[in-house]
Amino acid sequence: VGVGVSSHNPHYPKVGPDGKVTPEAIRKSFEGASNDADLAGYRTAEAFGNTKDSAVLLFSELAYQSGTGFVDLPKYKTFLQAMQSGDSATATAEFKRTPAYFHSQGARRKSYLNLIEQSMKG
């Protein structure tokens, strides 16, 4: 539907009998997915002991792009371990191997990398 909510998301809008999705259903799906990602991002930041705005935003973005259970996905494990240990260089290198980085481009990639750097500053 072009709103950034994939079909595996519980907020994916239902198609009506006419084969269309209403603007209201699209708005609700985007809002629901965004709220879930925000909550998952904050909970992840709390679990990692880093509730800086940059960490919450980073984890929320990852939850939106890769699903609210991204922390359990093998492709994020080493990145998250490096972040938790404070190893910025490894965190950045490992992040570049994640689906979120692979599927993003340009400004989005830079934003992710900036959020990693900001959230790991002392």
Short mmCIF file of C-alpha atoms in Angstrom, two decimals:
data_model
loop_
_atom_site.label_atom_id
_atom_site.label_comp_id
_atom_site.label_asym_id
_atom_site.label_seq_id
_atom_site.Cartn_x
_atom_site.Cartn_y
_atom_site.Cartn_z
CA VAL A 1 0.00 0.00 0.00
CA GLY A 2 3.00 2.29 -0.03
CA VAL A 3 2.94 3.36 3.61
CA GLY A 4 5.96 1.40 4.78
CA VAL A 5 3.95 -1.28 6.59
CA SER A 6 4.74 -4.74 5.27
CA SER A 7 2.26 -7.57 5.04
CA HIS A 8 3.87 -9.40 7.99
CA ASN A 9 3.04 -6.47 10.28
CA PRO A 10 -0.06 -6.95 12.46
CA HIS A 11 -1.24 -3.48 11.41
CA TYR A 12 -1.26 -4.26 7.71
CA PRO A 13 -4.55 -2.84 6.42
CA LYS A 14 -7.33 -5.09 5.17
CA VAL A 15 -8.33 -4.79 1.55
CA GLY A 16 -12.02 -4.02 1.10
CA PRO A 17 -14.43 -5.98 -1.08
CA ASP A 18 -13.75 -3.48 -3.86
CA GLY A 19 -10.05 -4.44 -3.82
CA LYS A 20 -9.02 -1.10 -2.34
CA VAL A 21 -7.71 0.14 0.99
CA THR A 22 -9.28 3.26 2.44
CA PRO A 23 -7.13 6.25 3.38
CA GLU A 24 -8.31 5.82 7.00
CA ALA A 25 -7.14 2.19 7.05
CA ILE A 26 -3.77 3.27 5.66
CA ARG A 27 -3.45 6.00 8.28
CA LYS A 28 -4.35 3.58 11.08
CA SER A 29 -1.88 0.96 9.83
CA PHE A 30 0.95 3.49 9.71
CA GLU A 31 0.04 4.87 13.13
CA GLY A 32 -0.20 1.41 14.71
CA ALA A 33 3.12 0.24 13.25
CA SER A 34 4.81 3.50 14.28
CA ASN A 35 3.48 3.27 17.84
CA ASP A 36 4.62 -0.35 18.15
CA ALA A 37 8.09 0.55 16.87
CA ASP A 38 8.34 3.51 19.25
CA LEU A 39 7.45 1.36 22.24
CA ALA A 40 9.80 -1.43 21.16
CA GLY A 41 12.60 1.11 20.64
CA TYR A 42 12.17 2.55 24.12
CA ARG A 43 12.00 -0.90 25.73
CA THR A 44 15.14 -1.96 23.88
CA ALA A 45 16.98 1.19 24.96
CA GLU A 46 15.93 0.55 28.58
CA ALA A 47 17.06 -3.08 28.38
CA PHE A 48 20.44 -1.96 27.06
CA GLY A 49 20.75 0.72 29.74
CA ASN A 50 20.94 3.56 27.23
CA THR A 51 17.86 5.78 27.10
CA LYS A 52 19.50 8.70 25.33
CA ASP A 53 17.18 10.18 22.73
CA SER A 54 19.55 9.01 19.99
CA ALA A 55 19.47 5.38 21.22
CA VAL A 56 15.68 5.36 21.55
CA LEU A 57 15.34 6.81 18.05
CA LEU A 58 17.84 4.33 16.61
CA PHE A 59 16.13 1.33 18.19
CA SER A 60 12.69 2.63 17.21
CA GLU A 61 13.83 3.02 13.59
CA LEU A 62 15.22 -0.52 13.62
CA ALA A 63 11.99 -1.86 15.14
CA TYR A 64 10.01 -0.13 12.41
CA GLN A 65 12.26 -1.32 9.58
CA SER A 66 13.04 -4.85 10.79
CA GLY A 67 10.19 -5.65 13.14
CA THR A 68 9.72 -5.12 16.86
CA GLY A 69 11.64 -8.32 17.61
CA PHE A 70 14.76 -7.23 15.73
CA VAL A 71 16.90 -7.76 18.85
CA ASP A 72 16.32 -11.51 18.50
CA LEU A 73 17.32 -11.66 14.84
CA PRO A 74 20.77 -13.23 14.31
CA LYS A 75 21.86 -10.48 11.90
CA TYR A 76 21.59 -7.89 14.69
CA LYS A 77 23.21 -9.85 17.54
CA THR A 78 26.86 -8.83 17.02
CA PHE A 79 25.90 -5.21 16.36
CA LEU A 80 23.88 -5.05 19.58
CA GLN A 81 26.59 -6.80 21.60
CA ALA A 82 29.15 -4.27 20.36
CA MET A 83 26.83 -1.39 21.24
CA GLN A 84 26.26 -2.78 24.71
CA SER A 85 29.99 -3.22 25.30
CA GLY A 86 30.71 0.31 24.09
CA ASP A 87 32.76 -0.77 21.06
CA SER A 88 31.78 1.92 18.58
CA ALA A 89 33.99 0.73 15.71
CA THR A 90 32.67 -2.84 15.85
CA ALA A 91 29.08 -1.64 16.31
CA THR A 92 29.36 0.52 13.20
CA ALA A 93 31.01 -2.24 11.15
CA GLU A 94 28.46 -4.84 12.25
CA PHE A 95 25.55 -2.49 11.67
CA LYS A 96 26.64 -2.24 8.04
CA ARG A 97 25.92 -5.98 7.80
CA THR A 98 22.29 -5.67 8.99
CA PRO A 99 19.17 -5.71 6.81
CA ALA A 100 18.31 -2.17 7.93
CA TYR A 101 21.57 -0.83 6.53
CA PHE A 102 21.46 -3.00 3.42
CA HIS A 103 17.96 -1.85 2.48
CA SER A 104 18.56 1.83 3.22
CA GLN A 105 20.39 4.39 1.14
CA GLY A 106 22.00 7.80 1.29
CA ALA A 107 20.57 10.03 4.01
CA ARG A 108 18.95 7.13 5.88
CA ARG A 109 22.27 5.30 6.12
CA LYS A 110 24.01 8.44 7.36
CA SER A 111 21.25 8.97 9.89
CA TYR A 112 21.65 5.45 11.27
CA LEU A 113 25.41 5.85 11.58
CA ASN A 114 25.04 9.24 13.27
CA LEU A 115 22.54 7.80 15.74
CA ILE A 116 24.95 4.97 16.59
CA GLU A 117 27.74 7.47 17.16
CA GLN A 118 25.57 9.82 19.25
CA SER A 119 24.12 7.05 21.38
CA MET A 120 27.56 5.65 22.19
CA LYS A 121 29.17 8.95 23.22
CA GLY A 122 29.99 9.15 26.90
#
